[in-house]
Amino acid sequence: MFPVERPRRLRRTEAIRGMVRETRVSTRGFIYPMFVCPGSGVRVEISSMPGVYRQSADKLLEECREVESLGIPSVMLFGIADQKDERGSEAWSPTGAVQKAIEGIRRAKLNLVVMTDVCLCEYTSHGHCGVIEKGEVANDATLPLLADEALSHARAGADVIAPSDMMDGRVAAIRRALDANGFTELPILAYAAKYCSGFYGPFREAAQSAPQFGDRRSYQMDPANGREALREVELDLEEGADMVMVKPALAYLDVIRRVRERFDVPVAAYNVSGEYAMVKAAVRNGWLEEQRVVMEILTGIQRAGADMILTYHAKDVARWLKA
Ligand code: PBG
């Protein structure tokens, strides 16, 4: 007896396939990551990330106008420092690159949710995400510095604060500092499950933030651990995070799914620099079809359970969806 069920019936035409499609990729949840450096008139393409630039606040503003016009709701700003020191003090300078960029976007009244990455690695001479004491990345001594950085972003006009350093207790420290200074309404998106990943390579070129000694294994998570991600998310939520992130995305789709199922808060996934670079390199070689694989990747991340996706492909996808 031939089976009565024939799944192919619903695959016969694009119209039917479109109607029964379970996951519809949309730019509505997109966050476009951008790199801002000091100075003016600077715009340098990052060699391992074609189409992505390190740029000064004035140039960044021009690209932000484009991002807005493409219907992408949000940007995530990463700062790059001229003056690096042991403590990363440019991170909380009111005249730092990120602070200036936020002010520019606010002045231009762009309709963008401006998120800022809070971390010290782009600002420290040693490239670690916290201060060094006795040769180690010191957790508690780093917390007030992160709180100062977050506060300076808030004062410049940021809409969402996103700590990515992976120090224990940083969400609580930042929440307390924000609340004590009248920013009780400012949400925190915690990089809660951030793995120690080889896929951050191109980002470190972009942000000039590679650690000068050792690695990040003592603070970023071991790629082998899934349950620990749930613990990290739970702690960040207890400390006051409003939204949580899983990062990177592709080797961690199971983690996105588990976080989505366990917690009723918005979940973001970071389609990181190395994931972008792999696609771009293969496309340049004629080995992959760009639009097809990018849409497949983003569909997969959304299907896994991400409400929001940070992706360097955001502008391309917005153009494809409009066409
Ligand atoms: C740390 C930070 C990193 C990324 C975002 N925030 C790099 C790191 O932890 O070394 C990586 C993002 C990407 O690879 O696209 N501030």
mmCIF file of C-alpha atoms and ligand atoms in Angstrom:
data_model
loop_
_atom_site.group_PDB
_atom_site.id
_atom_site.type_symbol
_atom_site.label_atom_id
_atom_site.label_comp_id
_atom_site.label_asym_id
_atom_site.label_seq_id
_atom_site.Cartn_x
_atom_site.Cartn_y
_atom_site.Cartn_z
ATOM 1 C CA MET A 1 0.000 0.000 0.000
ATOM 2 C CA PHE A 2 1.582 3.296 -1.144
ATOM 3 C CA PRO A 3 1.673 5.855 1.712
ATOM 4 C CA VAL A 4 -1.314 8.214 1.920
ATOM 5 C CA GLU A 5 0.923 10.941 3.265
ATOM 6 C CA ARG A 6 2.768 12.776 0.498
ATOM 7 C CA PRO A 7 4.714 15.742 1.929
ATOM 8 C CA ARG A 8 5.602 16.763 -1.613
ATOM 9 C CA ARG A 9 2.007 17.995 -2.131
ATOM 10 C CA LEU A 10 2.873 21.125 -0.188
ATOM 11 C CA ARG A 11 6.109 21.691 -2.086
ATOM 12 C CA ARG A 12 4.676 21.864 -5.593
ATOM 13 C CA THR A 13 4.593 25.610 -6.160
ATOM 14 C CA GLU A 14 6.366 28.596 -4.668
ATOM 15 C CA ALA A 15 2.979 30.027 -3.680
ATOM 16 C CA ILE A 16 2.168 26.980 -1.554
ATOM 17 C CA ARG A 17 5.698 26.718 -0.179
ATOM 18 C CA GLY A 18 5.512 30.370 0.802
ATOM 19 C CA MET A 19 2.219 29.857 2.654
ATOM 20 C CA VAL A 20 3.367 26.921 4.733
ATOM 21 C CA ARG A 21 6.847 28.320 5.407
ATOM 22 C CA GLU A 22 7.563 28.136 9.146
ATOM 23 C CA THR A 23 10.403 30.619 9.378
ATOM 24 C CA ARG A 24 10.323 33.972 7.617
ATOM 25 C CA VAL A 25 13.580 35.866 7.808
ATOM 26 C CA SER A 26 12.909 39.519 8.407
ATOM 27 C CA THR A 27 15.124 42.515 8.999
ATOM 28 C CA ARG A 28 12.891 43.494 11.948
ATOM 29 C CA GLY A 29 15.158 41.737 14.436
ATOM 30 C CA PHE A 30 18.456 42.686 12.797
ATOM 31 C CA ILE A 31 21.272 44.451 14.598
ATOM 32 C CA TYR A 32 24.091 45.706 12.363
ATOM 33 C CA PRO A 33 27.524 45.678 14.053
ATOM 34 C CA MET A 34 29.762 48.681 13.259
ATOM 35 C CA PHE A 35 33.304 49.750 14.188
ATOM 36 C CA VAL A 36 34.029 53.334 15.120
ATOM 37 C CA CYS A 37 37.507 54.821 15.474
ATOM 38 C CA PRO A 38 38.776 58.269 16.511
ATOM 39 C CA GLY A 39 39.351 61.075 14.018
ATOM 40 C CA SER A 40 37.363 62.297 11.038
ATOM 41 C CA GLY A 41 37.123 61.297 7.403
ATOM 42 C CA VAL A 42 38.435 57.801 8.172
ATOM 43 C CA ARG A 43 36.924 54.798 6.422
ATOM 44 C CA VAL A 44 39.086 51.694 6.005
ATOM 45 C CA GLU A 45 37.777 48.347 4.819
ATOM 46 C CA ILE A 46 38.661 45.372 7.007
ATOM 47 C CA SER A 47 40.555 42.989 4.744
ATOM 48 C CA SER A 48 39.063 39.772 6.133
ATOM 49 C CA MET A 49 35.546 41.279 6.207
ATOM 50 C CA PRO A 50 34.757 42.679 2.741
ATOM 51 C CA GLY A 51 32.071 45.368 2.927
ATOM 52 C CA VAL A 52 32.740 46.123 6.605
ATOM 53 C CA TYR A 53 34.677 49.223 7.624
ATOM 54 C CA ARG A 54 36.516 50.724 10.508
ATOM 55 C CA GLN A 55 35.454 54.392 10.391
ATOM 56 C CA SER A 56 35.338 57.671 12.254
ATOM 57 C CA ALA A 57 32.083 58.980 13.723
ATOM 58 C CA ASP A 58 31.296 61.299 10.768
ATOM 59 C CA LYS A 59 31.630 58.495 8.192
ATOM 60 C CA LEU A 60 29.792 56.090 10.464
ATOM 61 C CA LEU A 61 26.871 58.491 10.572
ATOM 62 C CA GLU A 62 26.628 58.365 6.765
ATOM 63 C CA GLU A 63 26.451 54.578 6.858
ATOM 64 C CA CYS A 64 23.891 54.756 9.681
ATOM 65 C CA ARG A 65 21.622 56.789 7.380
ATOM 66 C CA GLU A 66 21.885 53.975 4.849
ATOM 67 C CA VAL A 67 21.174 51.359 7.538
ATOM 68 C CA GLU A 68 18.068 53.292 8.584
ATOM 69 C CA SER A 69 16.847 53.686 5.010
ATOM 70 C CA LEU A 70 17.180 49.926 4.480
ATOM 71 C CA GLY A 71 14.750 49.309 7.331
ATOM 72 C CA ILE A 72 17.300 47.796 9.715
ATOM 73 C CA PRO A 73 16.159 48.851 13.197
ATOM 74 C CA SER A 74 19.388 48.751 15.151
ATOM 75 C CA VAL A 75 23.177 49.062 15.211
ATOM 76 C CA MET A 76 25.745 47.723 17.681
ATOM 77 C CA LEU A 77 28.707 50.053 18.076
ATOM 78 C CA PHE A 78 32.234 48.831 18.817
ATOM 79 C CA GLY A 79 34.831 51.416 19.741
ATOM 80 C CA ILE A 80 38.459 51.441 18.751
ATOM 81 C CA ALA A 81 40.937 53.404 20.857
ATOM 82 C CA ASP A 82 43.911 55.547 19.895
ATOM 83 C CA GLN A 83 45.277 55.653 23.403
ATOM 84 C CA LYS A 84 45.421 52.209 24.926
ATOM 85 C CA ASP A 85 46.527 51.741 28.513
ATOM 86 C CA GLU A 86 46.545 49.074 31.228
ATOM 87 C CA ARG A 87 43.043 49.955 32.421
ATOM 88 C CA GLY A 88 41.467 50.832 29.097
ATOM 89 C CA SER A 89 40.552 54.318 30.277
ATOM 90 C CA GLU A 90 39.513 55.608 26.849
ATOM 91 C CA ALA A 91 36.509 53.294 27.211
ATOM 92 C CA TRP A 92 34.739 55.800 29.460
ATOM 93 C CA SER A 93 36.078 58.999 27.913
ATOM 94 C CA PRO A 94 33.200 61.385 27.127
ATOM 95 C CA THR A 95 35.061 62.254 23.918
ATOM 96 C CA GLY A 96 35.760 58.640 22.913
ATOM 97 C CA ALA A 97 34.860 57.371 19.442
ATOM 98 C CA VAL A 98 31.735 55.496 20.553
ATOM 99 C CA GLN A 99 30.464 58.392 22.662
ATOM 100 C CA LYS A 100 30.920 60.782 19.712
ATOM 101 C CA ALA A 101 29.238 58.380 17.311
ATOM 102 C CA ILE A 102 26.201 58.006 19.578
ATOM 103 C CA GLU A 103 25.897 61.771 19.931
ATOM 104 C CA GLY A 104 26.103 62.179 16.154
ATOM 105 C CA ILE A 105 23.343 59.638 15.568
ATOM 106 C CA ARG A 106 21.178 61.337 18.222
ATOM 107 C CA ARG A 107 21.780 64.801 16.750
ATOM 108 C CA ALA A 108 20.817 63.532 13.294
ATOM 109 C CA LYS A 109 17.632 62.115 14.874
ATOM 110 C CA LEU A 110 18.049 58.800 13.113
ATOM 111 C CA ASN A 111 15.408 56.234 13.827
ATOM 112 C CA LEU A 112 17.852 53.595 15.062
ATOM 113 C CA VAL A 113 18.083 51.638 18.295
ATOM 114 C CA VAL A 114 21.678 52.378 19.231
ATOM 115 C CA MET A 115 23.276 49.519 21.154
ATOM 116 C CA THR A 116 26.813 49.723 22.483
ATOM 117 C CA ASP A 117 29.241 46.933 23.194
ATOM 118 C CA VAL A 118 30.701 47.329 26.668
ATOM 119 C CA CYS A 119 34.112 45.691 27.032
ATOM 120 C CA LEU A 120 37.698 46.710 27.699
ATOM 121 C CA CYS A 121 39.604 44.628 25.127
ATOM 122 C CA GLU A 122 39.517 47.341 22.458
ATOM 123 C CA TYR A 123 40.956 49.824 24.966
ATOM 124 C CA THR A 124 43.572 47.940 26.984
ATOM 125 C CA SER A 125 47.240 47.806 25.963
ATOM 126 C CA HIS A 126 47.278 44.071 26.707
ATOM 127 C CA GLY A 127 44.068 43.368 24.770
ATOM 128 C CA HIS A 128 42.267 41.520 27.577
ATOM 129 C CA CYS A 129 38.654 42.241 28.508
ATOM 130 C CA GLY A 130 39.558 43.130 32.095
ATOM 131 C CA VAL A 131 42.399 44.572 34.139
ATOM 132 C CA ILE A 132 45.455 42.440 34.894
ATOM 133 C CA GLU A 133 46.511 41.683 38.455
ATOM 134 C CA LYS A 134 49.255 39.165 39.233
ATOM 135 C CA GLY A 135 49.278 38.061 35.608
ATOM 136 C CA GLU A 136 45.567 37.244 35.598
ATOM 137 C CA VAL A 137 42.415 38.959 34.388
ATOM 138 C CA ALA A 138 40.987 40.262 37.656
ATOM 139 C CA ASN A 139 37.224 39.940 37.871
ATOM 140 C CA ASP A 140 36.080 42.273 40.640
ATOM 141 C CA ALA A 141 38.568 45.046 39.883
ATOM 142 C CA THR A 142 37.182 45.163 36.341
ATOM 143 C CA LEU A 143 33.533 45.657 37.334
ATOM 144 C CA PRO A 144 33.649 49.374 38.249
ATOM 145 C CA LEU A 145 35.465 50.137 34.990
ATOM 146 C CA LEU A 146 32.774 48.383 32.957
ATOM 147 C CA ALA A 147 30.128 50.267 34.933
ATOM 148 C CA ASP A 148 31.878 53.574 34.102
ATOM 149 C CA GLU A 149 32.027 52.642 30.442
ATOM 150 C CA ALA A 150 28.332 51.718 30.373
ATOM 151 C CA LEU A 151 27.436 54.940 32.145
ATOM 152 C CA SER A 152 29.371 57.041 29.645
ATOM 153 C CA HIS A 153 27.507 55.338 26.789
ATOM 154 C CA ALA A 154 24.232 56.018 28.577
ATOM 155 C CA ARG A 155 25.120 59.686 29.031
ATOM 156 C CA ALA A 156 26.000 59.970 25.340
ATOM 157 C CA GLY A 157 22.501 58.671 24.501
ATOM 158 C CA ALA A 158 22.745 54.913 23.941
ATOM 159 C CA ASP A 159 19.461 52.968 23.819
ATOM 160 C CA VAL A 160 20.739 49.554 24.931
ATOM 161 C CA ILE A 161 23.867 48.564 26.854
ATOM 162 C CA ALA A 162 25.471 45.274 25.810
ATOM 163 C CA PRO A 163 28.307 43.945 28.014
ATOM 164 C CA SER A 164 30.488 41.371 26.218
ATOM 165 C CA ASP A 165 33.408 40.999 28.630
ATOM 166 C CA MET A 166 32.228 37.837 30.463
ATOM 167 C CA MET A 167 33.297 38.977 33.948
ATOM 168 C CA ASP A 168 31.114 37.478 36.690
ATOM 169 C CA GLY A 169 28.705 39.984 38.199
ATOM 170 C CA ARG A 170 29.096 42.631 35.518
ATOM 171 C CA VAL A 171 25.405 42.852 34.699
ATOM 172 C CA ALA A 172 24.607 43.640 38.338
ATOM 173 C CA ALA A 173 27.418 46.213 38.524
ATOM 174 C CA ILE A 174 26.217 47.935 35.352
ATOM 175 C CA ARG A 175 22.543 47.798 36.371
ATOM 176 C CA ARG A 176 23.377 49.398 39.726
ATOM 177 C CA ALA A 177 25.433 52.174 38.128
ATOM 178 C CA LEU A 178 22.739 52.921 35.560
ATOM 179 C CA ASP A 179 19.966 52.981 38.172
ATOM 180 C CA ALA A 180 21.937 55.168 40.556
ATOM 181 C CA ASN A 181 22.360 57.733 37.795
ATOM 182 C CA GLY A 182 18.778 57.925 36.597
ATOM 183 C CA PHE A 183 18.990 55.420 33.746
ATOM 184 C CA THR A 184 16.467 52.992 35.222
ATOM 185 C CA GLU A 185 14.715 52.655 31.850
ATOM 186 C CA LEU A 186 17.808 51.692 29.877
ATOM 187 C CA PRO A 187 17.783 47.984 28.931
ATOM 188 C CA ILE A 188 20.742 45.603 29.122
ATOM 189 C CA LEU A 189 21.410 42.998 26.460
ATOM 190 C CA ALA A 190 23.875 40.603 28.073
ATOM 191 C CA TYR A 191 26.307 38.578 26.012
ATOM 192 C CA ALA A 192 25.345 35.809 28.414
ATOM 193 C CA ALA A 193 26.612 32.704 26.652
ATOM 194 C CA LYS A 194 29.752 33.913 24.954
ATOM 195 C CA TYR A 195 32.120 31.162 23.948
ATOM 196 C CA CYS A 196 35.884 31.282 23.590
ATOM 197 C CA SER A 197 35.791 30.951 19.828
ATOM 198 C CA GLY A 198 38.191 30.879 16.925
ATOM 199 C CA PHE A 199 35.490 32.574 14.876
ATOM 200 C CA TYR A 200 36.297 36.005 16.367
ATOM 201 C CA GLY A 201 39.562 36.232 14.387
ATOM 202 C CA PRO A 202 38.497 38.864 11.808
ATOM 203 C CA PHE A 203 36.834 40.977 14.534
ATOM 204 C CA ARG A 204 40.114 41.206 16.373
ATOM 205 C CA GLU A 205 41.729 42.564 13.207
ATOM 206 C CA ALA A 206 38.851 45.062 12.893
ATOM 207 C CA ALA A 207 38.925 46.181 16.517
ATOM 208 C CA GLN A 208 42.668 45.714 16.987
ATOM 209 C CA SER A 209 41.821 43.813 20.132
ATOM 210 C CA ALA A 210 43.773 40.550 20.015
ATOM 211 C CA PRO A 211 45.156 39.658 23.470
ATOM 212 C CA GLN A 212 48.904 40.365 23.655
ATOM 213 C CA PHE A 213 49.505 37.334 25.892
ATOM 214 C CA GLY A 214 47.558 34.204 26.679
ATOM 215 C CA ASP A 215 43.969 33.777 25.548
ATOM 216 C CA ARG A 216 40.414 34.368 26.793
ATOM 217 C CA ARG A 217 39.743 30.861 28.101
ATOM 218 C CA SER A 218 39.659 31.971 31.737
ATOM 219 C CA TYR A 219 36.607 34.156 31.131
ATOM 220 C CA GLN A 220 34.895 33.143 27.883
ATOM 221 C CA MET A 221 33.066 29.809 27.856
ATOM 222 C CA ASP A 222 34.401 26.419 26.820
ATOM 223 C CA PRO A 223 32.818 25.486 23.448
ATOM 224 C CA ALA A 224 32.066 22.025 24.819
ATOM 225 C CA ASN A 225 29.570 23.248 27.417
ATOM 226 C CA GLY A 226 25.825 23.535 26.830
ATOM 227 C CA ARG A 227 24.384 23.293 30.361
ATOM 228 C CA GLU A 228 26.795 25.961 31.520
ATOM 229 C CA ALA A 229 25.249 28.361 28.997
ATOM 230 C CA LEU A 230 21.892 27.981 30.749
ATOM 231 C CA ARG A 231 23.571 28.751 34.060
ATOM 232 C CA GLU A 232 25.207 31.876 32.603
ATOM 233 C CA VAL A 233 21.888 33.061 31.188
ATOM 234 C CA GLU A 234 20.131 32.409 34.488
ATOM 235 C CA LEU A 235 22.725 34.421 36.415
ATOM 236 C CA ASP A 236 22.604 37.356 33.993
ATOM 237 C CA LEU A 237 18.817 37.458 34.240
ATOM 238 C CA GLU A 238 18.985 37.367 38.045
ATOM 239 C CA GLU A 239 21.404 40.285 37.887
ATOM 240 C CA GLY A 240 18.985 42.308 35.799
ATOM 241 C CA ALA A 241 19.621 41.562 32.132
ATOM 242 C CA ASP A 242 16.571 42.306 29.955
ATOM 243 C CA MET A 243 17.724 40.287 26.957
ATOM 244 C CA VAL A 244 20.397 37.660 26.455
ATOM 245 C CA MET A 245 22.719 36.654 23.663
ATOM 246 C CA VAL A 246 24.324 33.465 22.434
ATOM 247 C CA LYS A 247 27.587 33.940 20.561
ATOM 248 C CA PRO A 248 28.784 32.717 18.065
ATOM 249 C CA ALA A 249 25.694 31.409 16.299
ATOM 250 C CA LEU A 250 26.489 28.597 13.891
ATOM 251 C CA ALA A 251 28.391 26.119 16.021
ATOM 252 C CA TYR A 252 25.940 26.888 18.870
ATOM 253 C CA LEU A 253 22.470 26.512 17.321
ATOM 254 C CA ASP A 254 21.627 23.920 19.983
ATOM 255 C CA VAL A 255 22.478 26.468 22.678
ATOM 256 C CA ILE A 256 20.212 29.069 21.057
ATOM 257 C CA ARG A 257 17.413 26.487 21.040
ATOM 258 C CA ARG A 258 17.942 25.498 24.679
ATOM 259 C CA VAL A 259 18.046 29.107 25.863
ATOM 260 C CA ARG A 260 14.912 29.896 23.824
ATOM 261 C CA GLU A 261 13.044 26.967 25.388
ATOM 262 C CA ARG A 262 14.125 27.594 28.962
ATOM 263 C CA PHE A 263 13.785 31.376 29.323
ATOM 264 C CA ASP A 264 10.978 33.735 28.350
ATOM 265 C CA VAL A 265 13.119 36.715 27.446
ATOM 266 C CA PRO A 266 14.200 37.967 24.033
ATOM 267 C CA VAL A 267 17.157 35.978 22.722
ATOM 268 C CA ALA A 268 19.773 37.367 20.368
ATOM 269 C CA ALA A 269 22.338 35.413 18.386
ATOM 270 C CA TYR A 270 25.594 36.820 17.041
ATOM 271 C CA ASN A 271 26.510 35.667 13.533
ATOM 272 C CA VAL A 272 30.147 36.589 14.155
ATOM 273 C CA SER A 273 32.998 37.907 12.029
ATOM 274 C CA GLY A 274 34.553 34.514 11.213
ATOM 275 C CA GLU A 275 31.203 33.149 10.091
ATOM 276 C CA TYR A 276 30.859 36.145 7.771
ATOM 277 C CA ALA A 277 34.452 35.863 6.522
ATOM 278 C CA MET A 278 34.021 32.162 5.633
ATOM 279 C CA VAL A 279 31.020 32.910 3.445
ATOM 280 C CA LYS A 280 32.681 35.900 1.778
ATOM 281 C CA ALA A 281 35.859 33.943 1.035
ATOM 282 C CA ALA A 282 33.995 31.005 -0.469
ATOM 283 C CA VAL A 283 31.810 33.336 -2.541
ATOM 284 C CA ARG A 284 34.908 35.145 -3.868
ATOM 285 C CA ASN A 285 36.273 31.799 -4.988
ATOM 286 C CA GLY A 286 33.022 30.983 -6.749
ATOM 287 C CA TRP A 287 32.476 28.056 -4.384
ATOM 288 C CA LEU A 288 29.179 29.179 -2.833
ATOM 289 C CA GLU A 289 26.213 31.260 -3.979
ATOM 290 C CA GLU A 290 26.118 34.214 -1.609
ATOM 291 C CA GLN A 291 22.424 35.078 -1.386
ATOM 292 C CA ARG A 292 21.387 31.470 -1.098
ATOM 293 C CA VAL A 293 23.771 30.490 1.680
ATOM 294 C CA VAL A 294 23.354 33.711 3.651
ATOM 295 C CA MET A 295 19.574 33.318 3.663
ATOM 296 C CA GLU A 296 19.960 29.663 4.651
ATOM 297 C CA ILE A 297 22.292 30.571 7.520
ATOM 298 C CA LEU A 298 20.004 33.307 8.861
ATOM 299 C CA THR A 299 16.944 31.076 8.469
ATOM 300 C CA GLY A 300 18.746 28.440 10.525
ATOM 301 C CA ILE A 301 19.628 30.881 13.288
ATOM 302 C CA GLN A 302 16.046 32.152 13.422
ATOM 303 C CA ARG A 303 14.622 28.611 13.283
ATOM 304 C CA ALA A 304 16.868 27.672 16.213
ATOM 305 C CA GLY A 305 15.033 30.330 18.222
ATOM 306 C CA ALA A 306 16.784 33.682 17.894
ATOM 307 C CA ASP A 307 14.487 36.719 18.032
ATOM 308 C CA MET A 308 17.286 39.089 17.114
ATOM 309 C CA ILE A 309 20.350 38.477 14.967
ATOM 310 C CA LEU A 310 23.536 40.486 14.928
ATOM 311 C CA THR A 311 24.927 40.065 11.441
ATOM 312 C CA TYR A 312 27.366 41.776 9.096
ATOM 313 C CA HIS A 313 25.115 40.544 6.253
ATOM 314 C CA ALA A 314 22.252 42.773 7.432
ATOM 315 C CA LYS A 315 22.468 45.411 4.697
ATOM 316 C CA ASP A 316 22.744 42.831 1.916
ATOM 317 C CA VAL A 317 19.787 40.877 3.246
ATOM 318 C CA ALA A 318 17.694 44.045 3.543
ATOM 319 C CA ARG A 319 18.423 44.811 -0.127
ATOM 320 C CA TRP A 320 17.566 41.282 -1.232
ATOM 321 C CA LEU A 321 14.294 41.272 0.676
ATOM 322 C CA LYS A 322 13.311 44.628 -0.844
ATOM 323 C CA ALA A 323 14.067 43.515 -4.415
HETATM 324 C C1 PBG B 1 34.711 41.640 22.805
HETATM 325 C C2 PBG B 1 33.971 41.204 21.600
HETATM 326 C C3 PBG B 1 34.413 40.319 20.614
HETATM 327 C C4 PBG B 1 33.384 40.216 19.676
HETATM 328 C C5 PBG B 1 32.358 41.042 20.106
HETATM 329 N N1 PBG B 1 32.719 41.609 21.299
HETATM 330 C C6 PBG B 1 35.720 39.667 20.417
HETATM 331 C C7 PBG B 1 36.332 38.850 21.444
HETATM 332 O O1 PBG B 1 35.719 38.431 22.418
HETATM 333 O O2 PBG B 1 37.521 38.616 21.262
HETATM 334 C C8 PBG B 1 33.421 39.358 18.440
HETATM 335 C C9 PBG B 1 32.449 39.711 17.370
HETATM 336 C C10 PBG B 1 32.737 39.073 16.063
HETATM 337 O O3 PBG B 1 33.626 38.215 15.922
HETATM 338 O O4 PBG B 1 32.037 39.424 15.097
HETATM 339 N N2 PBG B 1 34.517 42.979 23.071
#
